[in-house]
Coordinates of C-alpha atoms in Angstrom, one line a residue:
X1 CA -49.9 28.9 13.5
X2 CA -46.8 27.5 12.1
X3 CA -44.5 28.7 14.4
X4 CA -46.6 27.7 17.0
X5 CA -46.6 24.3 15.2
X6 CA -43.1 24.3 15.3
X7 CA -42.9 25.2 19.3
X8 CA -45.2 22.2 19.8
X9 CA -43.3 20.0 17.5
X10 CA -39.8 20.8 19.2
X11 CA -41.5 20.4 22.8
X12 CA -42.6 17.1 22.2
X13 CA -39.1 16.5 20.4
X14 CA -37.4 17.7 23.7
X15 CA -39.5 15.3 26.1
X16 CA -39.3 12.4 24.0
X17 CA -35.1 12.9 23.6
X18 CA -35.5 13.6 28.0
X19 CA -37.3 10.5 28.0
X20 CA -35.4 8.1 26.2
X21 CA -32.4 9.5 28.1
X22 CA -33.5 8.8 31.2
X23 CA -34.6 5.3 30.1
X24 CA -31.0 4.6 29.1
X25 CA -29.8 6.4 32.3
X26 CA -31.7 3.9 34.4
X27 CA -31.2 0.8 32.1
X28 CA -27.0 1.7 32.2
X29 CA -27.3 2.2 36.4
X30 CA -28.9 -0.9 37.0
X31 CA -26.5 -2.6 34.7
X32 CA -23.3 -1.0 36.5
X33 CA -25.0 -1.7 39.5
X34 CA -24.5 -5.1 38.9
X35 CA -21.0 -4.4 37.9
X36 CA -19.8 -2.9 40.4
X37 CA -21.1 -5.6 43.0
X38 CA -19.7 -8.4 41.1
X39 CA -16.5 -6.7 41.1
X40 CA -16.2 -6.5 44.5
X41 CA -15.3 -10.2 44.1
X42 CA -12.7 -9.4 42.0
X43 CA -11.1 -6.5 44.2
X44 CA -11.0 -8.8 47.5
X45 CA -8.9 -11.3 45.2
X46 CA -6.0 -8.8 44.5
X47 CA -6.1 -7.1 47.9
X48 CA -5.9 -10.6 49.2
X49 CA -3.3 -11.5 47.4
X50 CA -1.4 -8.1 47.3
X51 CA -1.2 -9.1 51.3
X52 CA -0.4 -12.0 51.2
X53 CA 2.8 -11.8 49.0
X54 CA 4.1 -9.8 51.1
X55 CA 3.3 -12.1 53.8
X56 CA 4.8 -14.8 52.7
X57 CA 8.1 -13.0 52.1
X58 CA 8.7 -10.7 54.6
X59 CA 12.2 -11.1 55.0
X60 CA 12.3 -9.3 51.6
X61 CA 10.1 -7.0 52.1
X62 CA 10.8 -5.0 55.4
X63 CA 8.9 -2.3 54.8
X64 CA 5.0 -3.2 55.7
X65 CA 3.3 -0.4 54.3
X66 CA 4.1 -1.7 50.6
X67 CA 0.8 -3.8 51.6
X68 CA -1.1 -0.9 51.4
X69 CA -2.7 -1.2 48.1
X70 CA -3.9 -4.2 49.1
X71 CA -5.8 -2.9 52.2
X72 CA -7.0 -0.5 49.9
X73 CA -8.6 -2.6 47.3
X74 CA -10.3 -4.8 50.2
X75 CA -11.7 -1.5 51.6
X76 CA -13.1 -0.3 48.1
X77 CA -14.3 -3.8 47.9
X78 CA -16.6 -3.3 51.2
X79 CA -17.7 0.1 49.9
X80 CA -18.8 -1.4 46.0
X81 CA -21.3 -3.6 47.9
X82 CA -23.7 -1.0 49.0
X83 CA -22.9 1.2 46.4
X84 CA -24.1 -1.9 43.3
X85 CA -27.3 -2.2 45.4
X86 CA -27.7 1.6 45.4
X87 CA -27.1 1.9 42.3
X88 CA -29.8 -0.8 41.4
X89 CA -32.5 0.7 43.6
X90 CA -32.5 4.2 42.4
X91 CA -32.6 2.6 38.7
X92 CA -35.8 0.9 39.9
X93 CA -36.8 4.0 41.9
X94 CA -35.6 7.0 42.3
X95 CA -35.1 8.4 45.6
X96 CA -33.3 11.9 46.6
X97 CA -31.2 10.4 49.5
X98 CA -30.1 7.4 47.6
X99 CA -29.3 9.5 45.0
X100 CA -27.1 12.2 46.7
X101 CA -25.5 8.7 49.0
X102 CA -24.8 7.0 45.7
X103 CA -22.8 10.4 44.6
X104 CA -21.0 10.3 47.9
X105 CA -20.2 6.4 47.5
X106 CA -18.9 7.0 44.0
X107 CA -16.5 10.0 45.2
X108 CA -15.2 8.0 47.9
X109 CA -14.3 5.0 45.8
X110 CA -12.7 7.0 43.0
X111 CA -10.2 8.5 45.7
X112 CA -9.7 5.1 47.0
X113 CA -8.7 3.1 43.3
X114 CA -6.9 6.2 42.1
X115 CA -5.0 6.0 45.4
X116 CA -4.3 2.6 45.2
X117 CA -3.7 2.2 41.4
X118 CA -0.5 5.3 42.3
X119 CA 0.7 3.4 45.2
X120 CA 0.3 -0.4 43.4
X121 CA 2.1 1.3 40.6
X122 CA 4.7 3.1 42.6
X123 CA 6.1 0.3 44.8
X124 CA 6.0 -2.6 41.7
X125 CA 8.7 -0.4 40.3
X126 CA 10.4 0.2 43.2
X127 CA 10.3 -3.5 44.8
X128 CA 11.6 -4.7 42.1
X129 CA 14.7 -3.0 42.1
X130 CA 15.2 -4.1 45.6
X131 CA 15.1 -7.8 44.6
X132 CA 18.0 -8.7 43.5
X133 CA 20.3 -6.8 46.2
X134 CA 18.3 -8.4 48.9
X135 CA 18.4 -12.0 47.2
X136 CA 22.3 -11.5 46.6
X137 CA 22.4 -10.7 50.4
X138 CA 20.7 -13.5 51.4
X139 CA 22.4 -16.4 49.0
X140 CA 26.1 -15.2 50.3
X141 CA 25.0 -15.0 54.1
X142 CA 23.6 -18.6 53.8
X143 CA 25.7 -21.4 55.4
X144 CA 25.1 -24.7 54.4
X145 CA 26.8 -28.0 54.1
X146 CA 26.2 -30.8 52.6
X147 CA 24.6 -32.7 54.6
X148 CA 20.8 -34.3 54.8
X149 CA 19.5 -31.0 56.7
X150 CA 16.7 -29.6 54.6
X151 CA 17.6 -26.4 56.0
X152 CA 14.7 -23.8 57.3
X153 CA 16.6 -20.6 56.4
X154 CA 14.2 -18.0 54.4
X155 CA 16.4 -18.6 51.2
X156 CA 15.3 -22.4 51.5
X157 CA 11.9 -21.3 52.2
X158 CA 11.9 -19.1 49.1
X159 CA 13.5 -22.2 46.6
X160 CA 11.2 -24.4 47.5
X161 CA 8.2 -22.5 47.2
X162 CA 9.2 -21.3 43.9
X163 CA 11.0 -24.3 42.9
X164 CA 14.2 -22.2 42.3
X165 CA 17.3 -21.8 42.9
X166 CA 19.9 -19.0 43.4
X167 CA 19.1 -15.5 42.5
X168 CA 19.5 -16.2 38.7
X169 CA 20.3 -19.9 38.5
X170 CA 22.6 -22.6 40.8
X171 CA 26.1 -21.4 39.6
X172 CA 25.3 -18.2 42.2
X173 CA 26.0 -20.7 45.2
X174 CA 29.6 -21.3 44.3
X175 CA 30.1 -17.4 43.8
X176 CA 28.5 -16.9 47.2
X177 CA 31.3 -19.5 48.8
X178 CA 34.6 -19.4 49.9
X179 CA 37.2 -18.6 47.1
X180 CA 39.9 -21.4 48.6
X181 CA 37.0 -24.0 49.1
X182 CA 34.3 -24.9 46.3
X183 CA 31.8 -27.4 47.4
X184 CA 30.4 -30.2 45.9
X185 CA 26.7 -29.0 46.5
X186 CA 24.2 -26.5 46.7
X187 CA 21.6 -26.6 49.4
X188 CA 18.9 -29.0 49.3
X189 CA 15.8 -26.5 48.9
X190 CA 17.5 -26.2 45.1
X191 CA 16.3 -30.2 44.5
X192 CA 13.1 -30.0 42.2
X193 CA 10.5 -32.4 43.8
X194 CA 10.1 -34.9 41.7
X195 CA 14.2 -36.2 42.7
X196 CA 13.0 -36.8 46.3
X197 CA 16.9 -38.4 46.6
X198 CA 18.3 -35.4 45.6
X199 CA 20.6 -33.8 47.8
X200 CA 22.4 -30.7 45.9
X201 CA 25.0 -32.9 44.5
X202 CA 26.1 -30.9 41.8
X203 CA 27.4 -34.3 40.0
X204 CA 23.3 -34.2 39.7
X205 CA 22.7 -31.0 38.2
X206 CA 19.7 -32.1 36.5
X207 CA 18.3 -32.6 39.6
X208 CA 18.4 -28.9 40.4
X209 CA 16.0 -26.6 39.5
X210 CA 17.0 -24.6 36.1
X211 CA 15.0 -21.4 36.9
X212 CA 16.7 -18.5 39.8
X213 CA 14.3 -17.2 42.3
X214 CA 14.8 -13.1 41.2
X215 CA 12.8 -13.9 38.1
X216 CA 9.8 -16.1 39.6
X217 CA 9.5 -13.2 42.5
X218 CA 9.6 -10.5 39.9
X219 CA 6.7 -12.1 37.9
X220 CA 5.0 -12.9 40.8
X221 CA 5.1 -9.1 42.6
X222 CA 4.5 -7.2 38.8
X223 CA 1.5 -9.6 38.5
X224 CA -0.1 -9.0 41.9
X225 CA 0.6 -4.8 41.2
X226 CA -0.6 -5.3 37.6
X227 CA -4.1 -7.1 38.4
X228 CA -4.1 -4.2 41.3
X229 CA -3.5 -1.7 38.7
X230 CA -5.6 -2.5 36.2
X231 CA -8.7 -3.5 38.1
X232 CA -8.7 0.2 39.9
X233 CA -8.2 1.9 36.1
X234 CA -11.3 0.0 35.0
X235 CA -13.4 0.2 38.2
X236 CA -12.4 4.0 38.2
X237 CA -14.4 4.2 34.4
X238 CA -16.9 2.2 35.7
X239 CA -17.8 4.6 38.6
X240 CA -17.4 7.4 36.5
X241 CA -20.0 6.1 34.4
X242 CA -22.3 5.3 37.2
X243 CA -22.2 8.9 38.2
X244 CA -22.5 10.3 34.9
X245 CA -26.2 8.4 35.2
X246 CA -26.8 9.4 38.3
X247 CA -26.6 12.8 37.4
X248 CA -28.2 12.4 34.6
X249 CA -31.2 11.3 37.0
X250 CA -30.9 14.1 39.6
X251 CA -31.4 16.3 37.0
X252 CA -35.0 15.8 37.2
X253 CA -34.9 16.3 41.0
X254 CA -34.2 19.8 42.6
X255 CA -31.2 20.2 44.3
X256 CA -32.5 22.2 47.2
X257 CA -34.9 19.0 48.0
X258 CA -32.0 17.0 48.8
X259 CA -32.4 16.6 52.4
X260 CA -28.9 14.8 53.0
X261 CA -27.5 18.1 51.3
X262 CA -29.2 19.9 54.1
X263 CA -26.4 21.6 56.7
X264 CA -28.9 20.3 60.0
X265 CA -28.2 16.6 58.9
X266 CA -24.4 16.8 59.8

């Protein structure tokens, strides 16, 4: 009698431990369900402005695939939507094709944010070596004069965007000119906009911006790579998570009752 006691008392032990752990299965789906569709949010914002930098300065960036990680992160973005309302239905009610879709969703992002946390983390390091060459370049091929012409050159465009000027600060404009001639002025697109009478006179230096444009684009492209990075590393967990649960859940379905596992279906 005791050890059939015992049996009894370590069944019930068993299903009330199964229980509770599929309560907290459910509870922690529905909650990353949530998650995961609120981050979607988040993910469009970096992709968007992944692309976007390199938009805006293409004549830096030649090479156009270095926008891929944002392209990725606004395509993991479409796939978290249906995958945070999946995730919150099975939670509610489980169902063996949502279940075995959810797992497929959940695969199919992981390969996407590992791809594009490699990639955001590959090119920030190599970009960034490639600034300051392609800057240089571009401050000594400038011609300017000084004159009242705001200039529309993509070094202009770049200084008065970022309120810069030269690649580390206004003295690079006199190494860029002629050796025999020195002039009296940088180009106008150095002129902070609050002088609106500025015109590069370099009588007027406190007119010119104090801050060189290698720095400003450096920040700018590690933060865009950074946010990339970092969102896929946490979204990555997040997923992982999510199909930790899920699993936990199809334990209590068969496997051979999975109908979207059936070969017929493809």
């Amino acid at each position: 009698m005791r050890r059939i006691r015992a049996v009894f008392f370590l069944l019930s032990l068993w299903c009330y431990e199964e229980a509770n752990l599929r309560f907290f299965a459910q509870s922690l789906l529905r909650f990353l369900g949530f998650i995961l569709w609120a981050t979607a949010a988040v993910q469009v914002f970096g992709g968007v402005s992944v692309i976007l930098m390199f938009k805006n300065y293409r004549y830096l960036f030649q090479e156009s695939y270095l926008s891929l990680p944002g392209w990725l992160a606004l395509t993991s973005a479409l796939v978290l939507l249906p995958t945070g309302v999946l995730a919150v239905s099975i939670s509610v009610k489980c169902s063996r094709n949502k279940q075995g879709t959810l797992m497929y969703l959940l695969v199919l992002l992981l390969c996407l944010e590992m791809s594009s946390a490699a990639l955001a983390h590959s090119y920030s390091v190599r970009t960034a070596s490639q600034l300051e060459s392609t800057m240089g370049y571009l401050v000594h091929q400038h011609n300017w004069t000084c004159s009242q012409d705001p200039g529309n050159s993509a070094v202009d465009v770049i200084q008065r965007k970022l309120q810069c000027c030269g690649v580390h600060n206004y003295t690079d404009w006199l190494k860029a000119s002629s050796p025999w001639y020195r002039p009296p002025c940088v180009p106008e697109s150095c002129c902070m906009e609050k002088h609106s009478h500025c015109r590069g006179d370099l009588g007027h230096v406190e007119q010119l911006s104090d801050k060189g444009c290698l720095k400003k684009l450096q920040d700018q492209l590690r933060f865009a790579m950074l946010y990339i990075f970092w969102c896929c590393i946490v979204l990555s967990i997040l997923e992982l998570l999510a199909a930790l649960s899920n699993g936990i859940l199809m334990r209590h379905q068969p496997f051979h009752e999975l109908r979207i596992l059936d070969s017929y279906t493809f």
